[in-house]
Coordinates of C-alpha atoms in Angstrom, one line a residue:
M1 CA -110.3 -99.9 -95.2
F2 CA -107.7 -101.1 -97.7
R3 CA -106.5 -97.5 -98.4
K4 CA -106.2 -96.8 -94.6
L5 CA -104.1 -100.0 -94.2
V6 CA -101.8 -99.0 -97.1
A7 CA -101.4 -95.5 -95.6
I8 CA -100.5 -96.9 -92.2
V9 CA -97.9 -99.3 -93.6
A10 CA -96.4 -96.4 -95.7
L11 CA -96.2 -94.2 -92.6
C12 CA -94.5 -97.0 -90.6
L13 CA -91.9 -97.4 -93.4
V14 CA -91.1 -93.7 -93.4
L15 CA -90.7 -93.6 -89.6
A16 CA -88.5 -96.7 -89.7
A17 CA -86.2 -95.1 -92.3
C18 CA -85.9 -91.9 -90.3
S19 CA -85.1 -93.8 -87.2
A20 CA -82.3 -95.7 -89.0
S21 CA -80.9 -92.6 -90.5
G22 CA -80.8 -90.8 -87.1
S23 CA -79.1 -93.8 -85.5
G24 CA -76.4 -93.9 -88.3
L25 CA -75.6 -90.2 -87.9
G26 CA -75.3 -90.6 -84.2
S27 CA -72.9 -93.5 -84.6
V28 CA -70.6 -91.6 -87.0
S29 CA -70.6 -88.5 -84.8
G30 CA -69.7 -90.5 -81.7
S31 CA -67.0 -92.4 -83.6
G32 CA -65.5 -89.1 -84.9
S33 CA -65.4 -87.5 -81.4
R34 CA -63.5 -90.4 -79.9
S35 CA -61.0 -90.3 -82.8
V36 CA -60.3 -86.6 -82.3
A37 CA -60.0 -86.9 -78.5
G38 CA -57.5 -89.7 -78.9
H39 CA -54.9 -87.5 -80.7
G40 CA -54.0 -85.1 -77.9
D41 CA -54.7 -83.8 -74.4
G42 CA -57.2 -81.2 -75.6
S43 CA -55.0 -78.2 -74.8
G44 CA -54.4 -77.4 -78.4
R45 CA -50.7 -76.7 -77.7
P46 CA -47.9 -78.5 -79.6
S47 CA -45.2 -80.4 -77.6
D48 CA -42.2 -78.3 -76.8
S49 CA -39.2 -79.8 -78.6
S50 CA -36.9 -76.7 -78.3
P51 CA -33.4 -77.3 -77.1
R52 CA -33.1 -76.9 -73.3
E53 CA -29.4 -75.9 -73.3
L54 CA -27.3 -73.1 -74.8
T55 CA -23.5 -73.6 -75.0
V56 CA -21.4 -70.4 -75.1
F57 CA -17.7 -70.5 -75.9
A58 CA -16.2 -67.3 -74.6
A59 CA -12.8 -65.6 -74.0
A60 CA -11.7 -66.1 -70.4
S61 CA -11.9 -62.4 -69.7
L62 CA -15.7 -62.5 -70.1
N63 CA -16.1 -65.0 -67.2
A64 CA -17.9 -62.4 -65.0
A65 CA -19.8 -60.2 -67.5
F66 CA -21.3 -62.9 -69.6
P67 CA -23.0 -64.9 -66.8
E68 CA -24.6 -61.7 -65.6
I69 CA -25.9 -60.9 -69.1
S70 CA -27.3 -64.4 -69.2
R71 CA -29.0 -64.2 -65.8
K72 CA -30.5 -60.7 -66.4
L73 CA -31.2 -60.6 -70.1
F74 CA -31.3 -64.1 -71.6
E75 CA -32.6 -66.5 -69.1
P76 CA -35.8 -64.6 -68.2
R77 CA -36.8 -64.8 -71.8
H78 CA -35.9 -68.5 -72.0
P79 CA -37.1 -70.2 -68.9
G80 CA -35.9 -73.7 -68.5
V81 CA -32.9 -73.2 -70.8
K82 CA -29.6 -74.0 -69.1
V83 CA -26.7 -71.8 -70.2
R84 CA -23.3 -73.6 -70.2
F85 CA -20.2 -71.5 -70.5
S86 CA -16.7 -72.5 -71.5
F87 CA -14.2 -69.8 -70.7
E88 CA -10.8 -70.3 -72.1
G89 CA -8.2 -68.6 -74.3
S90 CA -9.9 -67.7 -77.6
S91 CA -7.3 -69.7 -79.7
S92 CA -8.2 -72.9 -77.7
L93 CA -11.9 -72.3 -78.2
A94 CA -11.4 -71.7 -81.9
E95 CA -9.6 -75.0 -82.3
K96 CA -12.3 -76.8 -80.4
I97 CA -15.0 -75.4 -82.8
L98 CA -13.0 -76.4 -85.8
A99 CA -12.7 -79.9 -84.3
G100 CA -16.4 -80.1 -84.1
A101 CA -17.1 -79.4 -80.5
P102 CA -20.8 -78.6 -80.1
A103 CA -21.4 -74.9 -79.3
D104 CA -24.0 -72.3 -80.0
V105 CA -22.1 -69.0 -79.6
F106 CA -18.5 -67.9 -79.9
A107 CA -17.1 -64.8 -78.3
S108 CA -13.4 -64.2 -79.2
A109 CA -11.1 -61.6 -77.7
N110 CA -9.8 -60.7 -81.1
K111 CA -10.7 -60.8 -84.8
K112 CA -8.0 -63.4 -85.7
N113 CA -9.5 -66.3 -83.9
M114 CA -13.0 -65.4 -85.1
E115 CA -11.6 -65.4 -88.6
K116 CA -10.0 -68.8 -87.9
V117 CA -13.3 -70.5 -87.5
G118 CA -14.4 -69.1 -90.9
E119 CA -17.9 -69.9 -92.1
A120 CA -18.7 -71.6 -88.8
A121 CA -19.4 -68.1 -87.5
L122 CA -22.6 -66.4 -88.7
S123 CA -22.2 -62.7 -89.2
P124 CA -19.5 -62.0 -86.6
A125 CA -19.6 -58.5 -85.2
E126 CA -17.4 -56.5 -82.8
F127 CA -19.1 -56.0 -79.5
T128 CA -16.6 -54.4 -77.2
K129 CA -12.9 -53.6 -76.6
N130 CA -10.3 -54.2 -73.9
T131 CA -6.8 -52.9 -73.1
L132 CA -3.8 -54.1 -71.0
R133 CA -2.5 -52.9 -67.7
L134 CA 0.6 -53.6 -65.7
I135 CA -0.5 -55.2 -62.5
V136 CA 1.5 -56.1 -59.4
P137 CA 0.6 -57.9 -56.1
R138 CA -0.8 -55.7 -53.3
G139 CA 1.9 -53.7 -51.7
N140 CA 4.2 -54.0 -54.8
P141 CA 6.9 -56.0 -53.0
A142 CA 9.3 -56.0 -56.0
G143 CA 9.0 -52.2 -56.3
V144 CA 7.9 -52.4 -60.0
S145 CA 7.6 -48.8 -61.4
D146 CA 7.4 -49.3 -65.2
L147 CA 7.6 -52.0 -67.9
A148 CA 11.4 -52.1 -67.8
S149 CA 11.5 -52.8 -64.0
A150 CA 8.7 -55.4 -64.5
N151 CA 10.7 -57.1 -67.2
A152 CA 13.7 -57.3 -64.8
A153 CA 11.5 -58.9 -62.1
K154 CA 9.3 -62.1 -62.3
L155 CA 7.0 -61.0 -65.1
V156 CA 4.1 -63.2 -66.4
V157 CA 2.3 -62.6 -69.6
C158 CA -0.1 -64.3 -72.0
A159 CA 1.2 -66.8 -74.6
P160 CA 1.6 -65.2 -78.1
Q161 CA -1.2 -67.3 -79.7
V162 CA -3.9 -66.0 -77.3
P163 CA -5.3 -62.5 -77.8
C164 CA -3.9 -60.9 -74.7
G165 CA -0.5 -62.3 -75.8
A166 CA -0.9 -60.5 -79.2
V167 CA -1.6 -57.3 -77.4
T168 CA 1.4 -57.8 -75.1
A169 CA 3.6 -58.1 -78.2
K170 CA 2.2 -54.8 -79.5
V171 CA 3.0 -53.1 -76.1
A172 CA 6.5 -54.5 -76.1
E173 CA 7.1 -53.2 -79.6
Q174 CA 5.7 -49.8 -78.9
F175 CA 8.0 -49.5 -75.8
G176 CA 11.0 -51.0 -77.5
L177 CA 11.3 -53.9 -75.1
S178 CA 12.2 -57.5 -75.6
L179 CA 10.2 -59.1 -72.8
S180 CA 11.7 -62.0 -70.7
P181 CA 8.7 -63.4 -68.8
V182 CA 9.1 -66.2 -66.4
S183 CA 6.0 -67.8 -67.8
Q184 CA 3.5 -67.4 -70.7
E185 CA 0.0 -68.3 -69.8
Q186 CA -2.8 -69.7 -72.0
S187 CA -5.4 -67.3 -70.6
V188 CA -5.4 -63.8 -69.0
T189 CA -7.1 -65.1 -65.9
D190 CA -4.0 -67.3 -65.3
V191 CA -1.8 -64.2 -65.4
R192 CA -4.0 -62.4 -62.9
T193 CA -4.1 -65.4 -60.6
K194 CA -0.3 -65.6 -60.4
V195 CA 0.0 -62.0 -59.6
E196 CA -2.7 -62.1 -57.0
S197 CA -1.0 -65.0 -55.3
G198 CA 2.4 -63.3 -55.3
E199 CA 3.9 -66.1 -57.4
A200 CA 4.8 -63.3 -59.9
D201 CA 6.1 -59.8 -59.3
A202 CA 4.2 -58.3 -62.2
G203 CA 1.9 -59.2 -65.0
L204 CA 0.4 -57.8 -68.2
A205 CA -3.4 -58.4 -67.9
Y206 CA -6.6 -56.8 -69.3
F207 CA -8.0 -53.8 -67.5
T208 CA -11.1 -55.9 -66.8
D209 CA -9.0 -58.4 -64.9
A210 CA -7.4 -55.7 -62.9
L211 CA -10.8 -54.5 -61.8
L212 CA -12.0 -58.1 -60.9
A213 CA -8.8 -58.6 -58.8
G214 CA -9.8 -55.6 -56.7
E215 CA -7.5 -55.0 -53.7
K216 CA -5.5 -58.1 -54.4
V217 CA -3.5 -56.2 -57.0
E218 CA -2.3 -52.7 -57.8
V219 CA -2.1 -51.1 -61.2
V220 CA 1.2 -49.4 -62.2
D221 CA 0.6 -46.4 -64.4
V222 CA 2.3 -46.8 -67.7
G223 CA 1.7 -43.9 -70.1
G224 CA 0.5 -44.9 -73.5
I225 CA -0.4 -48.5 -72.7
V226 CA -4.2 -47.7 -72.6
D227 CA -4.0 -46.9 -76.3
I228 CA -3.2 -50.5 -77.2
G229 CA -6.1 -52.8 -77.2
T230 CA -8.1 -55.6 -78.8
A231 CA -11.5 -55.8 -80.4
Y232 CA -13.9 -58.6 -79.2
M233 CA -16.0 -60.4 -81.7
L234 CA -19.2 -62.3 -81.2
A235 CA -21.2 -64.7 -83.4
A236 CA -23.8 -67.4 -83.4
L237 CA -22.4 -70.6 -84.9
S238 CA -23.7 -72.2 -88.1
D239 CA -24.0 -75.7 -86.5
A240 CA -25.6 -74.4 -83.3
P241 CA -27.8 -77.0 -81.7
N242 CA -29.9 -74.2 -80.3
V243 CA -30.2 -71.8 -83.3
H244 CA -32.8 -69.4 -81.9
G245 CA -31.2 -69.3 -78.5
A246 CA -27.9 -68.5 -80.0
K247 CA -29.3 -65.5 -81.9
D248 CA -31.1 -64.3 -78.8
F249 CA -28.0 -64.5 -76.7
V250 CA -26.1 -62.4 -79.3
E251 CA -28.9 -59.9 -79.3
A252 CA -28.7 -59.7 -75.5
V253 CA -25.0 -58.9 -75.5
M254 CA -25.4 -56.3 -78.3
S255 CA -28.4 -54.6 -76.6
P256 CA -27.9 -51.3 -74.7
E257 CA -28.5 -53.3 -71.4
G258 CA -25.8 -55.8 -72.4
Q259 CA -23.4 -53.1 -73.2
E260 CA -24.1 -51.4 -69.9
I261 CA -23.2 -54.6 -68.0
L262 CA -20.0 -55.0 -70.0
A263 CA -19.0 -51.4 -69.2
R264 CA -19.5 -52.0 -65.5
Y265 CA -16.8 -54.7 -65.8
G266 CA -14.4 -52.4 -67.5
F267 CA -15.0 -53.2 -71.1
G268 CA -15.1 -50.4 -73.6
S269 CA -17.8 -50.0 -76.2
S270 CA -16.9 -50.7 -79.9
G271 CA -16.3 -47.0 -80.3
S272 CA -14.0 -46.4 -77.3
V273 CA -11.1 -47.9 -75.4
A274 CA -11.6 -49.6 -72.0
G275 CA -10.2 -47.8 -69.1
K276 CA -9.4 -44.5 -70.8

């Protein structure tokens, strides 16, 4: 009898120990589950902290082509990212970059202003070309027939410090003229606008601007002018708030699809001259 009693007591002790052990495991497991669940929403995805904007500083002459490249090639790959463009004369944009203005991409209408920003530009590359045309208001009321007659009329050109002004100086030198414009504009779009409105009798503007003006202007054929152009440079910026977006935008412009869009607006590839 005594042996049976000892055996029963021993069995009870074993069962009690097992029960306590099982209860402890269950408590730890439950506590662990609550702790893991409390650290997220269970989706397994990290929060998206990527920049939601991309700022592009671009030469004024790109004000039609670049938005189309953005809509068709960049934005579909970056949903939710708002692209903000600042279209001005390249020299003004370069000065803003040097002054610390936040931007992700810089597209200059010449090499000089890209070189001006120095190391702020990451691996700048030529991406297209443009050339000048002599444009007049529709109907050519002043009867402009060449550069000499344009110079004798109310001629508007770009200021010397902006790329289209530098090309204008090359044109004047090649044709042996000392130009006497009634105004010098800070961007080529301002030249085009004054000719479109009839405020000016003639203007020297990019071929791309002549195309954008459509029937509002006429192009006066000047032999040899199409051989004088400017190379456009493009780069992501070293202090870009949206580094990955900047690189992707540059790739979109450089892609065959991007080059095709530029060509439709009258820009020449890096191996040709626009409008020839």
